[in-house]
mmCIF file of C-alpha atoms in Angstrom:
data_model
loop_
_atom_site.group_PDB
_atom_site.id
_atom_site.type_symbol
_atom_site.label_atom_id
_atom_site.label_comp_id
_atom_site.label_asym_id
_atom_site.label_seq_id
_atom_site.Cartn_x
_atom_site.Cartn_y
_atom_site.Cartn_z
ATOM 1 C CA MET G 1 10.497 -1.659 40.339
ATOM 2 C CA GLU G 2 12.327 1.859 41.178
ATOM 3 C CA ALA G 3 11.759 2.962 45.351
ATOM 4 C CA ASP G 4 9.193 6.389 45.069
ATOM 5 C CA PRO G 5 11.004 8.406 47.662
ATOM 6 C CA TRP G 6 8.301 11.831 47.419
ATOM 7 C CA GLY G 7 5.901 8.848 48.295
ATOM 8 C CA ALA G 8 7.372 7.516 51.254
ATOM 9 C CA LEU G 9 8.685 11.534 52.527
ATOM 10 C CA SER G 10 5.548 12.624 51.556
ATOM 11 C CA CYS G 11 3.609 9.707 53.781
ATOM 12 C CA ARG G 12 6.189 10.726 56.605
ATOM 13 C CA LEU G 13 4.956 14.538 56.367
ATOM 14 C CA VAL G 14 1.425 14.042 56.497
ATOM 15 C CA THR G 15 1.574 11.726 59.383
ATOM 16 C CA GLY G 16 3.876 13.925 60.952
ATOM 17 C CA ARG G 17 6.209 11.069 62.125
ATOM 18 C CA GLY G 18 9.151 12.882 64.077
ATOM 19 C CA SER G 19 10.839 15.777 63.169
ATOM 20 C CA ALA G 20 14.391 13.247 60.900
ATOM 21 C CA SER G 21 12.018 13.428 58.689
ATOM 22 C CA SER G 22 10.760 16.893 58.488
ATOM 23 C CA GLN G 23 14.516 17.554 58.764
ATOM 24 C CA ARG G 24 15.389 15.462 55.192
ATOM 25 C CA ILE G 25 12.414 17.225 53.961
ATOM 26 C CA ARG G 26 13.663 20.614 54.773
ATOM 27 C CA SER G 27 17.303 19.617 53.501
ATOM 28 C CA LEU G 28 15.664 18.412 50.363
ATOM 29 C CA LEU G 29 13.312 21.768 49.325
ATOM 30 C CA ASP G 30 16.545 23.800 50.246
ATOM 31 C CA SER G 31 18.951 21.590 48.016
ATOM 32 C CA ILE G 32 16.345 22.188 44.833
ATOM 33 C CA SER G 33 15.692 25.989 45.831
ATOM 34 C CA SER G 34 19.592 26.178 45.431
ATOM 35 C CA ASP G 35 19.431 24.182 42.486
ATOM 36 C CA LEU G 36 16.948 26.240 40.696
ATOM 37 C CA THR G 37 18.241 29.632 41.426
ATOM 38 C CA HIS G 38 21.664 28.510 40.148
ATOM 39 C CA ILE G 39 19.799 27.434 36.843
ATOM 40 C CA GLU G 40 17.505 30.608 36.534
ATOM 41 C CA ASN G 41 21.375 32.677 37.434
ATOM 42 C CA GLU G 42 22.333 30.890 34.132
ATOM 43 C CA TYR G 43 19.035 31.709 32.159
ATOM 44 C CA TYR G 44 19.724 35.079 32.645
ATOM 45 C CA LYS G 45 22.782 35.385 31.812
ATOM 46 C CA VAL G 46 21.621 33.985 28.539
ATOM 47 C CA CYS G 47 18.688 36.633 28.717
ATOM 48 C CA LYS G 48 20.578 39.812 28.967
ATOM 49 C CA ASN G 49 22.425 39.141 26.364
ATOM 50 C CA PHE G 50 19.329 39.492 24.284
ATOM 51 C CA PRO G 51 16.745 41.546 25.348
ATOM 52 C CA ASN G 52 15.696 42.761 22.730
ATOM 53 C CA VAL G 53 13.913 39.622 20.963
ATOM 54 C CA VAL G 54 11.638 38.232 23.381
ATOM 55 C CA PRO G 55 9.548 35.652 22.232
ATOM 56 C CA VAL G 56 6.060 35.430 22.220
ATOM 57 C CA GLU G 57 4.371 32.320 23.932
ATOM 58 C CA ILE G 58 1.259 30.639 22.627
ATOM 59 C CA ILE G 59 -0.872 28.098 24.294
ATOM 60 C CA GLY G 60 -2.986 27.138 21.464
ATOM 61 C CA ASP G 61 -6.093 24.401 21.142
ATOM 62 C CA ASP G 62 -3.384 21.899 20.102
ATOM 63 C CA SER G 63 0.134 22.881 20.482
ATOM 64 C CA TYR G 64 2.588 25.142 21.968
ATOM 65 C CA LYS G 65 4.108 28.050 19.978
ATOM 66 C CA LEU G 66 7.214 30.593 20.473
ATOM 67 C CA GLU G 67 7.192 32.817 18.010
ATOM 68 C CA TYR G 68 10.098 34.813 17.577
ATOM 69 C CA ALA G 69 10.130 38.468 15.787
ATOM 70 C CA LEU G 70 13.637 38.007 13.982
ATOM 71 C CA PRO G 71 13.434 40.509 10.493
ATOM 72 C CA GLU G 72 17.139 41.104 10.161
ATOM 73 C CA PHE G 73 17.936 37.108 9.639
ATOM 74 C CA LEU G 74 17.341 35.156 7.083
ATOM 75 C CA GLY G 75 16.440 31.841 8.133
ATOM 76 C CA ASN G 76 19.574 30.414 9.564
ATOM 77 C CA PHE G 77 18.353 28.278 12.713
ATOM 78 C CA GLN G 78 19.605 25.685 15.214
ATOM 79 C CA VAL G 79 16.902 24.586 17.484
ATOM 80 C CA THR G 80 17.348 21.794 19.789
ATOM 81 C CA ILE G 81 15.049 20.674 22.870
ATOM 82 C CA LYS G 82 16.713 18.242 25.521
ATOM 83 C CA HIS G 83 14.556 17.095 27.766
ATOM 84 C CA ARG G 84 12.486 20.358 28.861
ATOM 85 C CA MET G 85 14.903 22.822 27.382
ATOM 86 C CA ILE G 86 14.724 24.289 24.178
ATOM 87 C CA CYS G 87 17.825 26.245 22.695
ATOM 88 C CA VAL G 88 17.509 28.396 19.966
ATOM 89 C CA ILE G 89 20.253 29.639 18.032
ATOM 90 C CA GLY G 90 19.808 32.492 14.796
ATOM 91 C CA HIS G 91 22.919 32.871 13.014
ATOM 92 C CA ASP G 92 23.362 35.125 9.760
ATOM 93 C CA PRO G 93 26.446 34.375 7.818
ATOM 94 C CA GLN G 94 25.649 37.668 5.254
ATOM 95 C CA GLN G 95 26.632 39.868 7.631
ATOM 96 C CA GLN G 96 29.894 41.439 6.180
ATOM 97 C CA VAL G 97 30.541 43.869 9.417
ATOM 98 C CA CYS G 98 29.861 41.889 12.392
ATOM 99 C CA ASP G 99 28.700 38.187 13.475
ATOM 100 C CA ARG G 100 24.901 38.678 13.708
ATOM 101 C CA THR G 101 23.946 35.627 15.917
ATOM 102 C CA TYR G 102 20.601 35.510 18.359
ATOM 103 C CA ALA G 103 20.080 32.849 21.184
ATOM 104 C CA ASP G 104 17.387 32.072 23.334
ATOM 105 C CA VAL G 105 16.517 29.320 25.986
ATOM 106 C CA ARG G 106 13.298 28.713 27.520
ATOM 107 C CA ILE G 107 12.115 25.692 29.703
ATOM 108 C CA LEU G 108 9.236 24.371 27.862
ATOM 109 C CA PRO G 109 5.864 22.627 29.934
ATOM 110 C CA ASP G 110 6.091 19.414 30.530
ATOM 111 C CA PHE G 111 2.712 18.455 28.652
ATOM 112 C CA VAL G 112 4.449 19.494 25.040
ATOM 113 C CA ASN G 113 5.453 16.532 22.578
ATOM 114 C CA ASN G 114 9.398 17.563 22.398
ATOM 115 C CA HIS G 115 9.518 14.856 19.333
ATOM 116 C CA ARG G 116 7.236 16.334 17.347
ATOM 117 C CA ALA G 117 8.231 20.121 17.739
ATOM 118 C CA VAL G 118 8.907 21.683 13.782
ATOM 119 C CA TRP G 119 10.415 25.255 13.336
ATOM 120 C CA ASN G 120 9.602 27.452 10.334
ATOM 121 C CA PHE G 121 10.460 31.323 9.729
ATOM 122 C CA GLN G 122 8.448 33.209 7.320
ATOM 123 C CA ASN G 123 8.370 36.963 6.682
ATOM 124 C CA GLY G 124 10.920 38.019 10.040
ATOM 125 C CA LYS G 125 9.054 35.860 11.546
ATOM 126 C CA MET G 126 9.912 32.301 13.570
ATOM 127 C CA THR G 127 8.425 30.080 14.728
ATOM 128 C CA VAL G 128 8.544 26.912 17.048
ATOM 129 C CA THR G 129 5.410 24.470 17.228
ATOM 130 C CA ILE G 130 5.496 21.854 19.768
ATOM 131 C CA PRO G 131 1.820 19.490 19.704
ATOM 132 C CA TYR G 132 0.728 18.412 23.215
ATOM 133 C CA LYS G 133 0.959 15.197 24.236
ATOM 134 C CA TYR G 134 -2.252 14.926 25.038
ATOM 135 C CA PRO G 135 -5.726 17.131 25.250
ATOM 136 C CA ILE G 136 -5.047 19.846 27.424
ATOM 137 C CA GLU G 137 -7.982 20.830 29.554
ATOM 138 C CA GLU G 138 -8.994 24.023 32.223
ATOM 139 C CA GLU G 139 -8.172 22.126 35.055
ATOM 140 C CA MET G 140 -5.900 19.169 35.007
ATOM 141 C CA LYS G 141 -4.144 17.284 37.952
ATOM 142 C CA ARG G 142 -0.016 17.377 37.741
ATOM 143 C CA TYR G 143 1.041 14.059 39.068
ATOM 144 C CA CYS G 144 4.908 13.713 40.265
ATOM 145 C CA ASN G 145 6.266 10.932 37.973
ATOM 146 C CA ARG G 146 10.058 10.971 36.509
ATOM 147 C CA ASP G 147 9.317 11.408 32.982
ATOM 148 C CA ILE G 148 12.661 12.230 32.208
ATOM 149 C CA ASP G 149 13.977 12.442 28.373
ATOM 150 C CA ASP G 150 17.676 12.880 28.171
ATOM 151 C CA THR G 151 17.851 12.675 24.545
ATOM 152 C CA LEU G 152 18.987 15.645 22.304
ATOM 153 C CA ILE G 153 16.612 16.576 19.727
ATOM 154 C CA HIS G 154 17.547 18.243 16.490
ATOM 155 C CA VAL G 155 14.327 19.941 15.578
ATOM 156 C CA SER G 156 13.006 19.771 11.936
ATOM 157 C CA ARG G 157 12.545 23.193 9.915
ATOM 158 C CA GLY G 158 8.928 22.541 8.820
ATOM 159 C CA TYR G 159 5.147 23.005 8.853
ATOM 160 C CA TYR G 160 3.218 21.601 11.823
ATOM 161 C CA ILE G 161 -0.004 19.576 11.056
ATOM 162 C CA ASN G 162 -2.341 19.204 13.288
ATOM 163 C CA PRO G 163 -3.842 15.787 13.240
ATOM 164 C CA SER G 164 -7.136 16.685 13.398
ATOM 165 C CA GLU G 165 -7.063 18.503 10.501
ATOM 166 C CA GLU G 166 -5.442 15.775 7.713
ATOM 167 C CA GLU G 167 -7.889 14.806 5.258
ATOM 168 C CA ILE G 168 -8.824 10.531 5.506
ATOM 169 C CA ASP G 169 -8.340 8.858 1.959
#
């Protein structure tokens, strides 16, 4: 069984056992903050290259959706998810004058089931639909757990069917 460093650190933090543990916690939080700042800056570089199309995020009753208005594309998209990062790349090979490409990178919420994600393109709108791992409630406790899935998922084109709406024979 893997040791829980956060449990030990939080125990020391709560009980206040010495400044050495406080220094370690501060150092750890500074490191996380620095890494997150670096990631945000890298994300901004991608985002500023494609500022005209910002997806609409929809937190529905049974799924999370990203909707992109891309009327100039024909539906040639590649959607991948690795851990909680989704990458959407659109390419229009029909363009004779210039190569038209669209890219978006997002961090997904931790309560979505990435392995069941699908995307669809219809009437100039590209939609990525990702069902929830469990029912979403207004109030939820978020426990600290290590649920990292670094599998590269190639999201299929298709339609999401809500299990509660499927016919039972």
